[in-house]
Amino acid sequence: MFDLATLRLLAEWEPIGPHDEALALSSANTFAAALNRHSDLKAEIGDHTYNNYIPVYVYMPAEVVRYAEPNGYMRANYQCVLLYFHHLAAVAAMGFSSWGETLRADGTWSSRGYGALDLPELISPSQIPSDMLRARISEALQGCGYLVASPDYLRQDAPQGFEPLQRSEGMPPWNKLFHLLFQFND
């Protein structure tokens, strides 16, 4: 997918050609908007302040698990397909994840916890079990110009001498292409 020179640029948080964070955010917004046009599907863009990628959580509202707690709080758990849109190249990672939130008794937001991707969670679009969800995600990806890197590619060893400039997602050691491409700076 990427040659050594391109991987070196991405590892050092340098953009590929004209691609930059603004273009990545625009692409993620285009992707999310395409999915949010369907009433049975939602896409939520997560916080990406310290990342070199933008997380987008895609879920079906009908499958959200909600339960009330004795203190009146309401908890919700969202099983989702999570995509990481790289800030500096038109490449994404995809996998299964979840996120959850707690609402106070008065309906105001209390807290949120977001899932993340690591090597075991990575999938290709063909592994999405719902035909409808798979088709809509594929169509939305075509509309925003991003390609999903295959799990096999992302699980390859990073080239000798390469390592993440910052911390990577997932558990160390960060020695795979996934870790090189998807990093955060905390």
PDB file of N, CA and C in Angstrom, residues 5 30 68 79 84 104 110 127-128 147 157-158:
ATOM      1  N   ALA A   5       9.368   5.346   1.746  1.00  0.00           N
ATOM      2  CA  ALA A   5       9.448   6.810   1.884  1.00  0.00           C
ATOM      3  C   ALA A   5       8.128   7.380   2.405  1.00  0.00           C
ATOM      4  N   THR A  30     -18.262  13.952   5.612  1.00  0.00           N
ATOM      5  CA  THR A  30     -18.993  13.474   4.435  1.00  0.00           C
ATOM      6  C   THR A  30     -19.439  12.035   4.649  1.00  0.00           C
ATOM      7  N   ALA A  68     -31.685   1.258  33.166  1.00  0.00           N
ATOM      8  CA  ALA A  68     -31.756   2.270  34.227  1.00  0.00           C
ATOM      9  C   ALA A  68     -31.044   1.751  35.464  1.00  0.00           C
ATOM     10  N   GLN A  79     -22.881  -1.016  20.480  1.00  0.00           N
ATOM     11  CA  GLN A  79     -21.984  -1.872  19.711  1.00  0.00           C
ATOM     12  C   GLN A  79     -21.839  -1.231  18.334  1.00  0.00           C
ATOM     13  N   TYR A  84     -11.074   4.494  11.747  1.00  0.00           N
ATOM     14  CA  TYR A  84     -10.081   5.533  12.005  1.00  0.00           C
ATOM     15  C   TYR A  84      -9.706   6.148  10.659  1.00  0.00           C
ATOM     16  N   ARG A 104     -27.923  11.507  33.242  1.00  0.00           N
ATOM     17  CA  ARG A 104     -28.519  11.765  34.553  1.00  0.00           C
ATOM     18  C   ARG A 104     -30.042  11.601  34.465  1.00  0.00           C
ATOM     19  N   SER A 110     -23.866  12.748  31.423  1.00  0.00           N
ATOM     20  CA  SER A 110     -23.000  12.620  32.595  1.00  0.00           C
ATOM     21  C   SER A 110     -21.589  12.195  32.197  1.00  0.00           C
ATOM     22  N   GLN A 127     -16.316  -8.484   6.481  1.00  0.00           N
ATOM     23  CA  GLN A 127     -16.600  -9.145   7.757  1.00  0.00           C
ATOM     24  C   GLN A 127     -17.743  -8.497   8.543  1.00  0.00           C
ATOM     25  N   ILE A 128     -18.324  -7.423   8.022  1.00  0.00           N
ATOM     26  CA  ILE A 128     -19.488  -6.807   8.666  1.00  0.00           C
ATOM     27  C   ILE A 128     -20.676  -7.735   8.431  1.00  0.00           C
ATOM     28  N   LEU A 147      -9.875   4.683   1.559  1.00  0.00           N
ATOM     29  CA  LEU A 147      -9.797   3.236   1.417  1.00  0.00           C
ATOM     30  C   LEU A 147      -9.531   2.630   2.785  1.00  0.00           C
ATOM     31  N   ASP A 157       4.582  -6.536  10.118  1.00  0.00           N
ATOM     32  CA  ASP A 157       5.622  -5.865  10.887  1.00  0.00           C
ATOM     33  C   ASP A 157       5.976  -4.548  10.230  1.00  0.00           C
ATOM     34  N   ALA A 158       6.214  -3.534  11.050  1.00  0.00           N
ATOM     35  CA  ALA A 158       6.719  -2.260  10.534  1.00  0.00           C
ATOM     36  C   ALA A 158       8.137  -2.506  10.021  1.00  0.00           C
TER      37      ALA A 158
END
